Amino acid sequence: MSETPTLETMNLMLARAGIALPAAEVEELRQHWPLFEPMLAGLRKPALPTSAELAVTYQARR
Amino acid sequence: MPLTIAEAAKQIAARKLSPVELAQERLARAEALNPTIWAFIRITPEPALAAAKAAEARQMSGSLKGPLDGIPFAHKDIYCTAGIPTTAHSAQFIDHVPTEDATTVKWLAEAGVVSLGKLATHEFAFGGPSFDLPWPPAHNPWNPKHFTAGSSSGTGAAVSAGIIMGGTGSDTGGSIRGPSALCGIAGIKPTYGLCPRTGILPLAQSLDHAGPMARTAEDCALLLQAMAGHDPADPASAQVEIPDYTAALGQGVKGKTIGVVRHFHEVDNPVSPATLAGIERAIAALKDAGATVKDVTLPSLWEFNYAGWPILMAEAFSVHETRMQTAPEKFGEGLRHRLAFGGLVSAADYIGAQKRRLELIARTKAATEGIDLLLTATAPGEAPPIDKVPKWALLEKPGFTMPGNILGWPAMSVFTGLGAGELPVAAQIIGKPFDDAGVLAAGHLLEQALGTLELAPKI
């Protein structure tokens, strides 16, 4: 479980996305951010970009 | 027992069942039950009866279009319908009246289905149940105090209640299979790209799938036949030969190898005793039918969900970014908060999630070499009370359906029995890409073996 961000940090993150919400809703998002943030953190395992990477585009045709 | 599409089609072909009388009966049932289960956002008697009369004219002239002609049906309210509001169950789109049908709406109409109206959904196919939207959420016909799951909640409720014989759903993280499981019906998320999404309001384009829901696997096969095909207007639409799904139902599972992903439902997210018992009965039935069954280890459910939710939320935010920035109050709170999290996914995290997705696909392909079908749970247990669904449940435990969306492989929910609360429990069959026919055949076999076709809600 990651840490709950400060109110200032939460407001800053939302502002960067252009989202303005009532204070009570920002507080709820702040309290629940530790449920979501680990998903993002799990995607950031450091790796050396030394090998060819998989294409990002999903291929529907086989 | 409510009639199935297959049974009704035989009676219509034999002129023993009038499409007009059938539509009238089902419209009356929709009006009577909707104040209890809220499956419909909008009931449309006039176009329904016009379509039923046209079907009856074809019946009497011996020119029926096929097994779907005259069948009571309805569309999830994210499927665009020309001249009929398509709201996504949202105040944002309350006045949205499309000028064109979605491709699949058009194809199903060409096959003769009689649409009775538009069905409830979680707002823009994400979140819910929500009680602050212009319409109430759908309630479960097995016990209207309980949840349907979603987001194809109205389709699950209306099919289960015997109002419609089939309906459309969409599945981005489990939205066909979840309500199919909790409402005790069949629903298949086809292979990614098999059914075009043109004209369906998007949630997250790289995960969105269109597909059918009905009482049985056989009915799903009949509906998939009409919904599958190439549409150049959908960039993800696959160009593959469409098999005869109904004919393939008889192939069974003899000689096939079934991989049971036991760690999904016993370790990663342990299921209820009734759900586990249903899976074990399914394993026994598959063995009896000549399949080889063995355990298989895949990446954990958590890994699939950790890649899936950031992708889904970020893509959903990209769809609704302007609305979130200019009129967030017109979303229900549940969707508004999920979209807000989507706005906090960085570009690097989104790309990282898509890379992780490709790694998961590669690892799953390697782990399933020599395996034809996978078996696990669809949901952890029976439907919870609708007023006790945790708002952030999707982030608290890993869902069983996200792997199918990450992989793009066909996956179906099969009704396996009733739990301690007399509510449905289900298993999930997952197939290899474009083996939708094999998935449906296994589902058909299990429905016969488990006897769940004899069960229906007393409503």
Short mmCIF file of C-alpha atoms in Angstrom, two decimals:
data_model
loop_
_atom_site.label_atom_id
_atom_site.label_comp_id
_atom_site.label_asym_id
_atom_site.label_seq_id
_atom_site.Cartn_x
_atom_site.Cartn_y
_atom_site.Cartn_z
CA MET A 1 0.00 0.00 0.00
CA SER A 2 1.46 3.33 -1.00
CA GLU A 3 1.16 6.50 1.05
CA THR A 4 -1.77 8.88 0.92
CA PRO A 5 -0.63 12.03 -0.92
CA THR A 6 -0.93 15.40 0.74
CA LEU A 7 -3.94 17.50 -0.18
CA GLU A 8 -1.62 19.91 -1.96
CA THR A 9 -0.15 17.10 -4.08
CA MET A 10 -3.58 15.71 -4.92
CA ASN A 11 -4.83 19.12 -5.97
CA LEU A 12 -1.73 19.62 -8.11
CA MET A 13 -2.13 16.25 -9.85
CA LEU A 14 -5.78 16.96 -10.64
CA ALA A 15 -4.99 20.49 -11.84
CA ARG A 16 -2.40 19.11 -14.25
CA ALA A 17 -5.18 16.98 -15.77
CA GLY A 18 -7.44 20.02 -15.94
CA ILE A 19 -9.85 18.58 -13.39
CA ALA A 20 -11.56 20.77 -10.80
CA LEU A 21 -13.72 19.01 -8.21
CA PRO A 22 -15.32 20.00 -4.90
CA ALA A 23 -13.05 19.74 -1.87
CA ALA A 24 -14.92 16.75 -0.43
CA GLU A 25 -14.44 14.80 -3.66
CA VAL A 26 -10.75 15.68 -3.84
CA GLU A 27 -10.43 14.37 -0.29
CA GLU A 28 -12.13 11.09 -1.23
CA LEU A 29 -9.83 10.66 -4.23
CA ARG A 30 -6.84 11.44 -2.02
CA GLN A 31 -7.87 8.78 0.48
CA HIS A 32 -8.33 6.15 -2.23
CA TRP A 33 -5.29 7.00 -4.34
CA PRO A 34 -3.24 4.33 -2.48
CA LEU A 35 -5.52 1.69 -4.07
CA PHE A 36 -4.65 2.84 -7.58
CA GLU A 37 -1.12 4.17 -7.34
CA PRO A 38 0.50 0.73 -6.80
CA MET A 39 -0.81 -0.32 -10.20
CA LEU A 40 1.11 2.53 -11.79
CA ALA A 41 4.17 1.94 -9.63
CA GLY A 42 4.18 -1.67 -10.73
CA LEU A 43 4.59 -0.54 -14.31
CA ARG A 44 7.71 1.47 -13.52
CA LYS A 45 10.22 -1.26 -12.72
CA PRO A 46 13.55 0.15 -13.87
CA ALA A 47 15.02 -1.60 -16.88
CA LEU A 48 17.88 -0.88 -19.21
CA PRO A 49 16.52 -0.09 -22.68
CA THR A 50 19.11 -2.28 -24.33
CA SER A 51 16.86 -4.64 -26.25
CA ALA A 52 14.31 -4.09 -28.96
CA GLU A 53 10.99 -3.34 -27.35
CA LEU A 54 7.66 -4.82 -28.19
CA ALA A 55 5.49 -2.69 -30.42
CA VAL A 56 2.92 -0.75 -28.45
CA THR A 57 0.22 -0.97 -31.08
CA TYR A 58 -2.15 -3.83 -30.46
CA GLN A 59 -2.53 -6.07 -33.50
CA ALA A 60 -6.10 -7.16 -34.13
CA ARG A 61 -5.41 -9.02 -37.35
CA ARG A 62 -3.78 -12.39 -37.20
CA MET B 1 -39.18 -21.69 -18.34
CA PRO B 2 -38.83 -18.63 -20.62
CA LEU B 3 -38.49 -19.59 -24.26
CA THR B 4 -35.03 -19.57 -25.77
CA ILE B 5 -34.28 -18.04 -29.16
CA ALA B 6 -33.70 -21.51 -30.62
CA GLU B 7 -37.07 -22.77 -29.37
CA ALA B 8 -38.95 -19.64 -30.43
CA ALA B 9 -37.35 -19.73 -33.88
CA LYS B 10 -38.66 -23.27 -34.45
CA GLN B 11 -42.17 -22.25 -33.39
CA ILE B 12 -42.10 -19.13 -35.55
CA ALA B 13 -40.88 -21.13 -38.55
CA ALA B 14 -43.70 -23.65 -37.95
CA ARG B 15 -46.23 -20.76 -37.67
CA LYS B 16 -47.09 -21.86 -34.12
CA LEU B 17 -45.92 -18.57 -32.61
CA SER B 18 -46.92 -15.12 -33.79
CA PRO B 19 -44.10 -12.52 -33.70
CA VAL B 20 -46.69 -9.81 -33.07
CA GLU B 21 -48.30 -11.64 -30.14
CA LEU B 22 -44.85 -12.46 -28.81
CA ALA B 23 -43.78 -8.81 -28.99
CA GLN B 24 -47.02 -7.67 -27.33
CA GLU B 25 -46.56 -10.17 -24.51
CA ARG B 26 -42.92 -9.19 -23.95
CA LEU B 27 -43.66 -5.46 -24.11
CA ALA B 28 -46.34 -5.95 -21.44
CA ARG B 29 -43.86 -7.91 -19.33
CA ALA B 30 -41.28 -5.14 -19.74
CA GLU B 31 -43.78 -2.50 -18.59
CA ALA B 32 -44.88 -4.66 -15.64
CA LEU B 33 -41.40 -5.60 -14.40
CA ASN B 34 -39.44 -2.44 -15.11
CA PRO B 35 -40.52 -0.64 -11.90
CA THR B 36 -38.96 -3.58 -10.02
CA ILE B 37 -35.81 -4.41 -11.97
CA TRP B 38 -35.22 -1.21 -14.00
CA ALA B 39 -33.72 -3.14 -16.90
CA PHE B 40 -34.93 -0.64 -19.49
CA ILE B 41 -34.11 3.03 -19.84
CA ARG B 42 -36.61 3.31 -22.64
CA ILE B 43 -39.28 0.92 -23.93
CA THR B 44 -40.17 1.53 -27.59
CA PRO B 45 -43.51 -0.16 -28.38
CA GLU B 46 -44.18 1.52 -31.73
CA PRO B 47 -41.00 0.52 -33.60
CA ALA B 48 -41.09 -2.85 -31.84
CA LEU B 49 -44.60 -3.64 -33.06
CA ALA B 50 -43.78 -2.37 -36.55
CA ALA B 51 -40.77 -4.71 -36.69
CA ALA B 52 -42.87 -7.58 -35.31
CA LYS B 53 -45.56 -7.01 -37.94
CA ALA B 54 -42.91 -7.06 -40.68
CA ALA B 55 -41.54 -10.32 -39.25
CA GLU B 56 -45.04 -11.78 -39.14
CA ALA B 57 -45.61 -10.81 -42.77
CA ARG B 58 -42.43 -12.67 -43.70
CA GLN B 59 -43.58 -15.63 -41.58
CA MET B 60 -46.87 -15.82 -43.41
CA SER B 61 -45.26 -15.45 -46.84
CA GLY B 62 -42.61 -18.08 -46.13
CA SER B 63 -39.75 -15.59 -46.37
CA LEU B 64 -38.37 -15.53 -42.84
CA LYS B 65 -34.83 -14.17 -42.68
CA GLY B 66 -33.58 -16.87 -40.33
CA PRO B 67 -33.67 -17.92 -36.67
CA LEU B 68 -33.56 -14.36 -35.32
CA ASP B 69 -36.57 -13.16 -37.29
CA GLY B 70 -39.27 -11.97 -34.88
CA ILE B 71 -37.18 -12.53 -31.74
CA PRO B 72 -37.72 -10.06 -28.84
CA PHE B 73 -34.43 -8.27 -28.29
CA ALA B 74 -32.97 -5.01 -26.93
CA HIS B 75 -29.77 -3.00 -27.06
CA LYS B 76 -27.54 -1.72 -24.30
CA ASP B 77 -27.92 2.05 -24.33
CA ILE B 78 -24.41 2.67 -25.64
CA TYR B 79 -25.36 1.06 -28.98
CA CYS B 80 -26.43 3.91 -31.26
CA THR B 81 -29.94 3.57 -32.65
CA ALA B 82 -31.06 5.94 -35.39
CA GLY B 83 -33.85 8.23 -34.21
CA ILE B 84 -33.97 6.67 -30.74
CA PRO B 85 -32.06 8.35 -27.88
CA THR B 86 -28.78 6.68 -26.92
CA THR B 87 -27.86 8.13 -23.56
CA ALA B 88 -25.19 5.84 -22.10
CA HIS B 89 -27.39 6.12 -18.95
CA SER B 90 -25.87 9.57 -18.46
CA ALA B 91 -27.07 13.13 -18.04
CA GLN B 92 -24.20 14.05 -20.36
CA PHE B 93 -25.95 12.36 -23.31
CA ILE B 94 -29.56 12.72 -22.21
CA ASP B 95 -30.52 14.48 -25.47
CA HIS B 96 -28.29 12.42 -27.77
CA VAL B 97 -30.29 11.04 -30.69
CA PRO B 98 -28.06 9.28 -33.24
CA THR B 99 -28.76 9.59 -36.92
CA GLU B 100 -27.32 6.16 -37.72
CA ASP B 101 -27.48 2.70 -36.24
CA ALA B 102 -24.35 1.04 -34.90
CA THR B 103 -23.09 -1.55 -37.36
CA THR B 104 -24.17 -4.43 -35.14
CA VAL B 105 -27.59 -2.85 -34.54
CA LYS B 106 -28.01 -2.71 -38.31
CA TRP B 107 -26.86 -6.29 -38.82
CA LEU B 108 -29.15 -7.61 -36.08
CA ALA B 109 -32.12 -5.67 -37.52
CA GLU B 110 -31.32 -7.16 -40.93
CA ALA B 111 -31.50 -10.59 -39.27
CA GLY B 112 -35.00 -9.70 -38.05
CA VAL B 113 -34.69 -9.10 -34.31
CA VAL B 114 -37.49 -7.05 -32.76
CA SER B 115 -35.93 -4.42 -30.52
CA LEU B 116 -38.18 -3.59 -27.56
CA GLY B 117 -36.09 -0.64 -26.40
CA LYS B 118 -32.85 0.51 -24.81
CA LEU B 119 -31.32 -1.13 -21.79
CA ALA B 120 -29.77 0.19 -18.62
CA THR B 121 -25.99 0.29 -18.39
CA HIS B 122 -23.49 1.56 -15.91
CA GLU B 123 -22.82 5.14 -16.96
CA PHE B 124 -20.79 5.06 -20.19
CA ALA B 125 -20.24 1.34 -19.46
CA PHE B 126 -18.04 2.03 -16.42
CA GLY B 127 -18.73 1.99 -12.73
CA GLY B 128 -21.93 1.53 -10.89
CA PRO B 129 -24.26 0.79 -9.41
CA SER B 130 -24.99 4.52 -9.34
CA PHE B 131 -28.03 6.10 -7.73
CA ASP B 132 -27.38 9.68 -8.86
CA LEU B 133 -28.07 9.21 -12.59
CA PRO B 134 -31.23 10.13 -14.56
CA TRP B 135 -32.42 6.49 -14.27
CA PRO B 136 -32.04 3.92 -11.48
CA PRO B 137 -29.55 1.09 -11.88
CA ALA B 138 -30.83 -2.30 -13.05
CA HIS B 139 -31.71 -4.74 -10.26
CA ASN B 140 -31.24 -8.51 -10.25
CA PRO B 141 -34.40 -10.51 -11.18
CA TRP B 142 -33.32 -13.37 -8.88
CA ASN B 143 -33.66 -10.94 -5.97
CA PRO B 144 -34.27 -7.29 -6.81
CA LYS B 145 -32.46 -6.19 -3.68
CA HIS B 146 -29.27 -7.50 -5.24
CA PHE B 147 -26.78 -6.22 -7.81
CA THR B 148 -26.68 -7.33 -11.44
CA ALA B 149 -23.00 -6.48 -11.94
CA GLY B 150 -22.25 -4.46 -15.02
CA SER B 151 -21.86 -2.67 -17.09
CA SER B 152 -24.32 -4.53 -19.34
CA SER B 153 -26.64 -4.60 -16.35
CA GLY B 154 -29.96 -4.04 -18.14
CA THR B 155 -29.21 -6.76 -20.66
CA GLY B 156 -28.44 -9.23 -17.89
CA ALA B 157 -31.61 -8.33 -15.99
CA ALA B 158 -33.94 -8.27 -19.02
CA VAL B 159 -32.73 -11.62 -20.40
CA SER B 160 -32.79 -13.25 -16.98
CA ALA B 161 -36.33 -11.96 -16.30
CA GLY B 162 -37.60 -13.41 -19.58
CA ILE B 163 -38.45 -10.04 -21.11
CA ILE B 164 -36.10 -10.33 -24.05
CA MET B 165 -34.55 -13.48 -25.46
CA GLY B 166 -31.24 -11.82 -26.18
CA GLY B 167 -29.52 -8.47 -26.11
CA THR B 168 -26.32 -6.66 -26.83
CA GLY B 169 -23.56 -6.08 -24.34
CA SER B 170 -20.10 -4.62 -24.33
CA ASP B 171 -17.09 -5.84 -22.41
CA THR B 172 -14.04 -3.72 -21.59
CA GLY B 173 -13.08 -5.29 -18.26
CA GLY B 174 -15.84 -7.87 -17.87
CA SER B 175 -19.07 -6.02 -18.68
CA ILE B 176 -20.69 -8.89 -20.60
CA ARG B 177 -19.45 -11.73 -18.43
CA GLY B 178 -20.06 -10.09 -15.03
CA PRO B 179 -23.80 -9.50 -15.40
CA SER B 180 -24.18 -12.81 -17.22
CA ALA B 181 -22.68 -14.52 -14.17
CA LEU B 182 -24.71 -12.69 -11.53
CA CYS B 183 -27.97 -12.91 -13.49
CA GLY B 184 -27.62 -16.61 -14.36
CA ILE B 185 -27.46 -16.35 -18.15
CA ALA B 186 -24.89 -16.90 -20.91
CA GLY B 187 -22.72 -14.16 -22.35
CA ILE B 188 -19.69 -14.24 -24.60
CA LYS B 189 -17.03 -11.62 -25.02
CA PRO B 190 -15.89 -12.57 -28.50
CA THR B 191 -12.32 -12.35 -29.75
CA TYR B 192 -11.13 -8.75 -29.99
CA GLY B 193 -12.11 -7.39 -33.38
CA LEU B 194 -14.64 -10.11 -34.24
CA CYS B 195 -17.69 -7.85 -33.75
CA PRO B 196 -17.30 -4.26 -34.96
CA ARG B 197 -17.69 -1.43 -32.44
CA THR B 198 -18.69 1.18 -35.02
CA GLY B 199 -21.52 3.23 -33.54
CA ILE B 200 -21.03 1.94 -30.00
CA LEU B 201 -20.09 4.68 -27.54
CA PRO B 202 -16.53 3.81 -26.48
CA LEU B 203 -15.12 3.22 -23.04
CA ALA B 204 -11.52 2.21 -23.81
CA GLN B 205 -10.89 1.39 -27.43
CA SER B 206 -8.00 -1.04 -27.04
CA LEU B 207 -10.07 -3.15 -24.62
CA ASP B 208 -13.65 -2.64 -25.90
CA HIS B 209 -15.48 -5.70 -27.22
CA ALA B 210 -19.07 -5.98 -28.49
CA GLY B 211 -20.96 -9.22 -27.97
CA PRO B 212 -24.23 -11.00 -27.27
CA MET B 213 -25.98 -12.08 -24.08
CA ALA B 214 -28.82 -14.63 -23.95
CA ARG B 215 -30.17 -17.48 -21.84
CA THR B 216 -28.03 -20.15 -23.48
CA ALA B 217 -24.80 -20.70 -25.33
CA GLU B 218 -26.85 -21.85 -28.32
CA ASP B 219 -28.70 -18.52 -28.37
CA CYS B 220 -25.40 -16.66 -28.06
CA ALA B 221 -24.16 -18.62 -31.09
CA LEU B 222 -27.22 -17.55 -33.09
CA LEU B 223 -26.68 -13.92 -32.12
CA LEU B 224 -22.93 -13.97 -32.67
CA GLN B 225 -23.59 -15.20 -36.21
CA ALA B 226 -25.34 -11.89 -36.91
CA MET B 227 -22.91 -9.68 -34.98
CA ALA B 228 -19.58 -11.04 -36.26
CA GLY B 229 -17.99 -9.75 -39.42
CA HIS B 230 -15.63 -7.21 -40.88
CA ASP B 231 -16.47 -3.53 -40.82
CA PRO B 232 -13.84 -1.26 -42.40
CA ALA B 233 -15.13 1.63 -40.30
CA ASP B 234 -13.73 -0.03 -37.15
CA PRO B 235 -9.91 0.04 -37.37
CA ALA B 236 -9.71 -2.99 -35.05
CA SER B 237 -12.24 -5.05 -37.02
CA ALA B 238 -10.75 -8.41 -37.92
CA GLN B 239 -10.85 -9.82 -41.43
CA VAL B 240 -11.47 -13.48 -40.75
CA GLU B 241 -13.81 -16.13 -42.10
CA ILE B 242 -16.90 -16.42 -39.91
CA PRO B 243 -17.73 -20.05 -39.11
CA ASP B 244 -21.20 -21.49 -38.52
CA TYR B 245 -21.31 -21.09 -34.75
CA THR B 246 -24.51 -23.09 -34.27
CA ALA B 247 -23.25 -26.02 -36.31
CA ALA B 248 -20.06 -26.00 -34.24
CA LEU B 249 -21.96 -26.38 -30.95
CA GLY B 250 -22.04 -30.13 -31.47
CA GLN B 251 -18.25 -30.45 -31.58
CA GLY B 252 -18.16 -30.78 -27.78
CA VAL B 253 -14.78 -31.08 -26.11
CA LYS B 254 -13.72 -34.65 -26.94
CA GLY B 255 -9.99 -34.75 -27.52
CA LYS B 256 -9.49 -31.20 -26.30
CA THR B 257 -7.21 -30.16 -23.48
CA ILE B 258 -8.69 -27.88 -20.85
CA GLY B 259 -6.38 -25.87 -18.59
CA VAL B 260 -7.83 -25.06 -15.18
CA VAL B 261 -6.36 -21.78 -13.93
CA ARG B 262 -6.77 -22.89 -10.35
CA HIS B 263 -4.56 -20.19 -8.87
CA PHE B 264 -6.92 -17.50 -10.26
CA HIS B 265 -9.90 -18.68 -8.19
CA GLU B 266 -8.17 -20.43 -5.27
CA VAL B 267 -5.21 -18.13 -4.54
CA ASP B 268 -5.31 -14.79 -6.37
CA ASN B 269 -8.98 -14.13 -5.49
CA PRO B 270 -10.51 -17.06 -3.60
CA VAL B 271 -14.11 -17.70 -4.61
CA SER B 272 -17.16 -18.77 -2.63
CA PRO B 273 -17.73 -22.47 -1.91
CA ALA B 274 -20.65 -22.57 -4.39
CA THR B 275 -18.58 -21.00 -7.16
CA LEU B 276 -15.75 -23.44 -6.51
CA ALA B 277 -18.19 -26.37 -6.45
CA GLY B 278 -19.59 -25.22 -9.80
CA ILE B 279 -16.12 -25.16 -11.31
CA GLU B 280 -15.43 -28.66 -9.98
CA ARG B 281 -18.73 -29.92 -11.46
CA ALA B 282 -17.70 -28.34 -14.75
CA ILE B 283 -14.35 -30.11 -14.62
CA ALA B 284 -16.08 -33.45 -14.05
CA ALA B 285 -18.48 -32.80 -16.94
CA LEU B 286 -15.63 -31.87 -19.29
CA LYS B 287 -13.75 -35.06 -18.35
CA ASP B 288 -16.90 -37.13 -18.87
CA ALA B 289 -17.22 -35.61 -22.33
CA GLY B 290 -13.75 -36.76 -23.32
CA ALA B 291 -11.56 -33.76 -22.55
CA THR B 292 -8.18 -33.93 -20.88
CA VAL B 293 -8.19 -31.57 -17.92
CA LYS B 294 -5.06 -30.31 -16.21
CA ASP B 295 -4.01 -27.37 -14.10
CA VAL B 296 -2.18 -24.50 -15.78
CA THR B 297 -0.26 -21.59 -14.31
CA LEU B 298 -0.63 -18.16 -15.89
CA PRO B 299 0.56 -14.74 -14.77
CA SER B 300 -1.38 -13.81 -11.64
CA LEU B 301 -4.76 -12.12 -11.77
CA TRP B 302 -3.13 -9.13 -10.10
CA GLU B 303 -0.71 -8.73 -13.02
CA PHE B 304 -3.55 -8.68 -15.54
CA ASN B 305 -5.51 -6.19 -13.46
CA TYR B 306 -2.48 -3.99 -12.77
CA ALA B 307 -1.97 -3.58 -16.51
CA GLY B 308 -5.64 -3.44 -17.39
CA TRP B 309 -7.03 -0.76 -15.11
CA PRO B 310 -4.47 1.94 -15.96
CA ILE B 311 -5.08 1.29 -19.68
CA LEU B 312 -8.85 1.32 -19.24
CA MET B 313 -8.93 4.42 -17.06
CA ALA B 314 -6.51 6.40 -19.20
CA GLU B 315 -8.33 5.57 -22.42
CA ALA B 316 -11.69 6.36 -20.78
CA PHE B 317 -10.34 9.73 -19.63
CA SER B 318 -9.17 10.46 -23.16
CA VAL B 319 -12.74 9.84 -24.37
CA HIS B 320 -14.29 12.11 -21.74
CA GLU B 321 -11.49 14.61 -21.03
CA THR B 322 -13.34 17.67 -22.29
CA ARG B 323 -16.53 16.71 -20.44
CA MET B 324 -14.53 16.12 -17.24
CA GLN B 325 -12.93 19.54 -17.56
CA THR B 326 -16.04 21.51 -18.49
CA ALA B 327 -19.01 19.75 -16.89
CA PRO B 328 -17.86 17.07 -14.44
CA GLU B 329 -21.04 17.53 -12.41
CA LYS B 330 -23.06 15.97 -15.24
CA PHE B 331 -21.39 12.61 -14.59
CA GLY B 332 -22.48 10.47 -11.70
CA GLU B 333 -20.05 10.53 -8.82
CA GLY B 334 -18.82 6.98 -9.38
CA LEU B 335 -17.79 7.53 -12.99
CA ARG B 336 -16.50 11.04 -12.27
CA HIS B 337 -14.08 9.70 -9.69
CA ARG B 338 -12.88 6.85 -11.87
CA LEU B 339 -12.32 9.21 -14.78
CA ALA B 340 -10.38 11.52 -12.45
CA PHE B 341 -7.97 8.69 -11.67
CA GLY B 342 -7.69 8.06 -15.42
CA GLY B 343 -6.59 11.66 -15.85
CA LEU B 344 -3.71 11.01 -13.46
CA VAL B 345 -2.17 8.22 -15.55
CA SER B 346 0.93 9.65 -17.21
CA ALA B 347 1.88 8.97 -20.82
CA ALA B 348 4.84 6.93 -19.59
CA ASP B 349 2.58 4.83 -17.35
CA TYR B 350 0.11 4.23 -20.18
CA ILE B 351 2.88 3.10 -22.53
CA GLY B 352 4.29 0.98 -19.73
CA ALA B 353 0.90 -0.67 -19.24
CA GLN B 354 0.60 -1.46 -22.94
CA LYS B 355 4.10 -2.97 -22.92
CA ARG B 356 3.16 -5.02 -19.87
CA ARG B 357 0.07 -6.14 -21.71
CA LEU B 358 2.13 -7.51 -24.60
CA GLU B 359 4.41 -9.28 -22.15
CA LEU B 360 1.35 -10.85 -20.48
CA ILE B 361 0.03 -12.00 -23.86
CA ALA B 362 3.39 -13.57 -24.71
CA ARG B 363 3.65 -15.30 -21.32
CA THR B 364 0.08 -16.60 -21.56
CA LYS B 365 0.63 -17.92 -25.07
CA ALA B 366 3.72 -19.80 -23.89
CA ALA B 367 1.94 -21.19 -20.81
CA THR B 368 -1.02 -22.44 -22.84
CA GLU B 369 0.81 -24.24 -25.61
CA GLY B 370 -1.10 -27.46 -26.28
CA ILE B 371 -4.12 -26.24 -24.35
CA ASP B 372 -7.37 -25.51 -26.18
CA LEU B 373 -9.51 -23.88 -23.51
CA LEU B 374 -9.08 -22.38 -20.05
CA LEU B 375 -11.48 -22.70 -17.13
CA THR B 376 -11.80 -20.48 -14.05
CA ALA B 377 -14.40 -18.35 -12.27
CA THR B 378 -16.26 -15.40 -13.76
CA ALA B 379 -17.06 -13.74 -10.44
CA PRO B 380 -16.05 -14.49 -6.85
CA GLY B 381 -19.54 -15.45 -5.72
CA GLU B 382 -23.20 -14.51 -5.74
CA ALA B 383 -24.53 -11.01 -6.33
CA PRO B 384 -24.12 -8.72 -3.30
CA PRO B 385 -26.97 -6.47 -2.10
CA ILE B 386 -27.15 -3.55 -4.53
CA ASP B 387 -26.77 -1.01 -1.73
CA LYS B 388 -23.65 -2.69 -0.36
CA VAL B 389 -21.36 -2.70 -3.41
CA PRO B 390 -18.11 -0.96 -2.40
CA LYS B 391 -17.41 2.01 -4.65
CA TRP B 392 -13.76 1.07 -5.12
CA ALA B 393 -14.23 -2.70 -5.22
CA LEU B 394 -12.58 -3.00 -8.61
CA LEU B 395 -9.28 -1.80 -7.15
CA GLU B 396 -9.46 -3.86 -3.97
CA LYS B 397 -9.47 -7.37 -5.44
CA PRO B 398 -8.39 -8.58 -8.88
CA GLY B 399 -11.25 -9.35 -11.25
CA PHE B 400 -11.47 -12.66 -13.13
CA THR B 401 -12.55 -11.07 -16.39
CA MET B 402 -9.72 -8.62 -17.10
CA PRO B 403 -7.39 -11.32 -18.51
CA GLY B 404 -9.82 -11.86 -21.40
CA ASN B 405 -9.72 -8.16 -22.25
CA ILE B 406 -5.96 -7.88 -21.93
CA LEU B 407 -5.49 -10.96 -24.13
CA GLY B 408 -8.32 -10.22 -26.54
CA TRP B 409 -9.19 -13.93 -26.43
CA PRO B 410 -12.82 -15.13 -26.47
CA ALA B 411 -14.31 -15.69 -23.01
CA MET B 412 -17.74 -16.78 -21.89
CA SER B 413 -19.65 -16.94 -18.62
CA VAL B 414 -21.51 -20.19 -17.98
CA PHE B 415 -24.23 -20.48 -15.31
CA THR B 416 -23.20 -23.36 -13.04
CA GLY B 417 -25.85 -23.31 -10.29
CA LEU B 418 -27.21 -21.46 -7.30
CA GLY B 419 -25.30 -20.50 -4.19
CA ALA B 420 -26.28 -20.36 -0.54
CA GLY B 421 -28.32 -17.21 -1.14
CA GLU B 422 -30.27 -18.84 -4.01
CA LEU B 423 -28.50 -16.56 -6.46
CA PRO B 424 -26.52 -17.67 -9.54
CA VAL B 425 -22.84 -18.59 -9.60
CA ALA B 426 -20.79 -19.12 -12.75
CA ALA B 427 -17.65 -20.39 -14.40
CA GLN B 428 -15.68 -18.82 -17.21
CA ILE B 429 -14.35 -20.52 -20.33
CA ILE B 430 -11.57 -18.77 -22.23
CA GLY B 431 -10.46 -19.84 -25.71
CA LYS B 432 -7.66 -19.10 -28.12
CA PRO B 433 -8.04 -16.18 -30.55
CA PHE B 434 -10.93 -16.70 -32.97
CA ASP B 435 -11.93 -20.03 -31.43
CA ASP B 436 -15.21 -18.46 -30.32
CA ALA B 437 -16.94 -21.57 -31.68
CA GLY B 438 -14.92 -23.81 -29.37
CA VAL B 439 -15.81 -21.65 -26.36
CA LEU B 440 -19.51 -21.73 -27.24
CA ALA B 441 -19.41 -25.50 -27.76
CA ALA B 442 -17.89 -26.03 -24.31
CA GLY B 443 -20.47 -23.69 -22.79
CA HIS B 444 -23.28 -25.54 -24.54
CA LEU B 445 -21.99 -28.85 -23.23
CA LEU B 446 -21.73 -27.55 -19.67
CA GLU B 447 -25.24 -26.09 -19.68
CA GLN B 448 -26.62 -29.51 -20.65
CA ALA B 449 -24.46 -31.38 -18.15
CA LEU B 450 -25.04 -29.06 -15.20
CA GLY B 451 -28.79 -28.73 -15.70
CA THR B 452 -28.80 -24.96 -15.28
CA LEU B 453 -31.15 -24.43 -18.24
CA GLU B 454 -33.91 -25.62 -15.90
CA LEU B 455 -33.32 -22.70 -13.54
CA ALA B 456 -34.93 -19.27 -13.87
CA PRO B 457 -35.83 -16.48 -11.44
CA LYS B 458 -39.34 -16.54 -10.01
CA ILE B 459 -40.35 -13.05 -11.01
#
